Tab-separated table of C-alpha atoms in Angstrom:
chain	number	residue	atom	x	y	z
A	6	MET	CA	112.582	131.806	115.724
A	7	THR	CA	109.141	132.805	114.596
A	8	ASP	CA	106.594	130.251	113.465
A	9	GLY	CA	106.903	131.635	109.930
A	10	ALA	CA	110.659	131.176	109.868
A	11	ALA	CA	110.338	127.669	111.313
A	12	ALA	CA	107.749	126.789	108.649
A	13	ARG	CA	110.000	128.143	105.884
A	14	ALA	CA	112.996	126.208	107.254
A	15	TRP	CA	110.947	123.007	107.457
A	16	LEU	CA	109.600	123.447	103.927
A	17	GLY	CA	113.116	124.137	102.691
A	18	MET	CA	114.472	120.964	104.304
A	19	ARG	CA	111.627	118.861	102.922
A	20	THR	CA	112.092	120.340	99.438
A	21	LEU	CA	115.827	119.675	99.475
A	22	VAL	CA	115.559	116.096	100.708
A	23	PHE	CA	112.388	114.904	98.993
A	24	GLU	CA	112.452	116.855	95.743
A	25	ARG	CA	115.679	118.488	94.672
A	26	TYR	CA	118.079	115.832	96.008
A	27	ASP	CA	115.751	112.822	96.287
A	28	ARG	CA	117.871	109.722	95.766
A	29	ARG	CA	115.066	107.188	96.102
A	30	HIS	CA	114.590	106.762	92.335
A	31	GLN	CA	118.324	106.418	91.817
A	32	VAL	CA	118.707	103.714	94.483
A	33	CYS	CA	115.640	101.830	93.217
A	34	ALA	CA	117.022	101.801	89.686
A	35	ALA	CA	120.477	100.717	90.845
A	36	LEU	CA	119.151	97.835	92.946
A	37	GLY	CA	116.187	96.969	90.708
A	38	MET	CA	113.605	97.046	93.482
A	39	SER	CA	111.038	99.303	95.129
A	40	PHE	CA	112.097	101.703	97.858
A	41	ILE	CA	110.241	99.763	100.580
A	42	LYS	CA	112.404	96.737	99.717
A	43	VAL	CA	115.537	98.885	99.799
A	44	LYS	CA	114.439	100.236	103.172
A	45	ALA	CA	113.787	96.724	104.526
A	46	LEU	CA	117.144	95.476	103.253
A	47	ARG	CA	118.992	98.381	104.871
A	48	ARG	CA	117.196	97.809	108.190
A	49	VAL	CA	118.016	94.104	108.230
A	50	ALA	CA	121.614	94.782	107.150
A	51	HIS	CA	121.977	96.977	110.223
A	52	ALA	CA	120.833	94.143	112.532
A	53	PRO	CA	118.720	90.976	112.251
A	54	LEU	CA	115.062	91.681	112.985
A	55	THR	CA	112.002	89.616	113.721
A	56	MET	CA	109.205	89.926	111.194
A	57	ARG	CA	107.240	91.874	113.816
A	58	GLU	CA	110.110	94.323	114.398
A	59	LEU	CA	110.571	94.802	110.665
A	60	THR	CA	106.834	95.395	110.231
A	61	GLU	CA	106.953	98.080	112.914
A	62	GLN	CA	110.061	99.743	111.498
A	63	LEU	CA	108.638	99.802	107.970
A	64	ALA	CA	105.237	101.018	109.240
A	65	THR	CA	103.494	98.417	107.084
A	66	ASP	CA	101.123	95.581	107.869
A	67	LYS	CA	102.212	91.973	108.396
A	68	PRO	CA	101.055	90.612	105.020
A	69	TYR	CA	102.878	93.362	103.116
A	70	THR	CA	106.065	92.838	105.131
A	71	THR	CA	105.830	89.140	104.265
A	72	LEU	CA	105.638	89.993	100.550
A	73	VAL	CA	108.641	92.312	100.845
A	74	VAL	CA	110.722	89.703	102.678
A	75	ASP	CA	109.579	86.959	100.261
A	76	ASP	CA	111.005	88.988	97.372
A	77	LEU	CA	114.250	89.804	99.175
A	78	GLU	CA	114.610	86.122	100.046
A	79	ARG	CA	113.994	85.045	96.411
A	80	ARG	CA	116.777	87.412	95.368
A	81	GLY	CA	119.123	85.800	97.899
A	82	LEU	CA	119.484	89.018	99.906
A	83	VAL	CA	117.966	87.839	103.204
A	84	VAL	CA	117.121	84.595	104.953
A	85	ARG	CA	114.369	83.834	107.432
A	86	SER	CA	115.020	81.487	110.322
A	87	VAL	CA	113.193	80.380	113.436
A	88	HIS	CA	113.817	82.592	116.456
A	89	PRO	CA	115.957	80.638	118.950
A	90	ASP	CA	113.769	81.658	121.909
A	91	ASP	CA	110.330	81.580	120.238
A	92	ARG	CA	109.625	78.972	117.560
A	93	ARG	CA	106.550	80.911	116.430
A	94	SER	CA	108.681	83.923	115.495
A	95	LYS	CA	110.937	84.337	112.441
A	96	ILE	CA	114.144	86.341	112.289
A	97	VAL	CA	115.212	88.030	109.052
A	98	THR	CA	118.979	88.197	108.518
A	99	VAL	CA	120.939	89.722	105.673
A	100	THR	CA	123.047	87.426	103.473
A	101	PRO	CA	126.523	88.386	102.219
A	102	ALA	CA	124.957	89.360	98.869
A	103	GLY	CA	122.340	91.404	100.732
A	104	ALA	CA	125.047	93.197	102.716
A	105	VAL	CA	126.721	94.196	99.449
A	106	GLU	CA	123.452	95.549	98.044
A	107	ALA	CA	122.648	97.366	101.295
A	108	ALA	CA	126.093	98.989	101.161
A	109	ARG	CA	125.403	100.088	97.563
A	110	ALA	CA	122.117	101.605	98.710
A	111	ASP	CA	123.836	103.368	101.614
A	112	ALA	CA	126.471	104.808	99.291
A	113	ILE	CA	123.801	106.267	97.014
A	114	LEU	CA	121.496	107.547	99.750
A	115	GLU	CA	124.175	108.933	102.039
A	116	ALA	CA	126.343	110.770	99.503
A	117	PRO	CA	125.912	114.503	100.065
A	118	PRO	CA	124.908	116.583	97.065
A	119	ALA	CA	127.669	118.697	95.538
A	120	ALA	CA	125.916	121.901	96.608
A	121	LEU	CA	126.080	120.818	100.245
A	122	SER	CA	129.715	119.778	100.023
A	123	ALA	CA	130.538	123.143	98.448
A	124	LEU	CA	129.287	125.140	101.451
A	125	PRO	CA	131.918	126.933	103.518
A	126	ALA	CA	133.215	124.886	106.467
A	127	ALA	CA	131.649	127.238	109.023
A	128	ASP	CA	128.220	126.897	107.391
A	129	LEU	CA	128.535	123.101	107.274
A	130	ALA	CA	129.537	123.030	110.947
A	131	ALA	CA	126.552	125.204	111.895
A	132	LEU	CA	124.165	123.084	109.827
A	133	ASP	CA	125.574	119.867	111.308
A	134	ARG	CA	125.149	121.265	114.836
A	135	ILE	CA	121.563	122.332	114.164
A	136	ILE	CA	120.620	118.986	112.598
A	137	ALA	CA	122.176	117.117	115.532
A	138	VAL	CA	120.047	119.152	117.945
A	139	LEU	CA	116.898	118.480	115.924
A	140	ALA	CA	117.672	114.771	115.508
A	141	ALA	CA	118.275	114.411	119.234
A	142	GLY	CA	114.867	115.950	119.945
A	143	SER	CA	116.357	118.910	121.743
A	144	ALA	CA	114.980	122.375	121.356
A	145	ALA	CA	115.896	125.799	122.611
A	146	PRO	CA	114.686	126.332	126.170
A	147	PRO	CA	111.629	128.596	126.585
A	148	ASP	CA	113.835	131.306	128.118
A	149	GLY	CA	115.547	131.749	124.757
A	150	GLY	CA	118.879	130.412	126.027
A	151	GLU	CA	120.971	127.900	124.183
A	152	ALA	CA	119.767	124.328	123.934
A	153	GLU	CA	121.734	121.724	125.832
A	154	VAL	CA	123.334	119.488	123.265
A	155	ASP	CA	125.444	117.044	125.308
A	156	ASP	CA	128.339	117.120	122.836
A	157	HIS	CA	126.010	116.807	119.834
A	158	GLU	CA	128.307	119.293	118.139
A	159	HIS	CA	130.408	116.238	117.353
A	160	ALA	CA	127.564	113.798	116.739
A	161	GLN	CA	127.531	111.655	113.647
A	162	HIS	CA	124.353	110.924	111.712
A	163	ASP	CA	123.884	107.228	111.062
A	164	GLY	CA	121.988	107.635	107.784
A	165	ARG	CA	118.868	106.022	109.212
A	166	GLY	CA	117.421	109.053	110.936
A	167	GLY	CA	119.440	108.577	114.105
A	168	VAL	CA	122.485	110.109	115.669
A	169	THR	CA	125.446	108.185	117.019
A	170	GLY	CA	127.777	109.396	119.745
A	171	GLY	CA	130.274	112.185	119.441
A	172	ARG	CA	133.979	111.937	118.612
């Protein structure tokens, strides 16, 4: 693919995800919180995290992460506890109410737009294969042959920017 085609494809993907089908405003309105708080809640719902891990995953600074977690804790969506192996460290864990809200956020953010669902099955399969290759960090070899995908044709996207195993 030429650089121009790659640039057009990238711009098209960004436009679709961040403009035409951007669900961030919808999820913020539904949950009554900013998107960074939604993002933090979804991360912690996936697995308990230390404050340091959450700070890294959110790409924020420590004081801002503390403010985000303070708010989520006030809402009863997460709890902070002392790390069992390091008393100086805190672990953030989702509460049952937080798990419900995280699931609501997932449902909103992960629902495909009607236009995508309406594509022919062959086009959806091709798009899914291509996205799996990109998400896995694979690229076509320099010789122009096919990229090795290690069964990524059957990979599932986890909704958090990652890819889970095949079938």
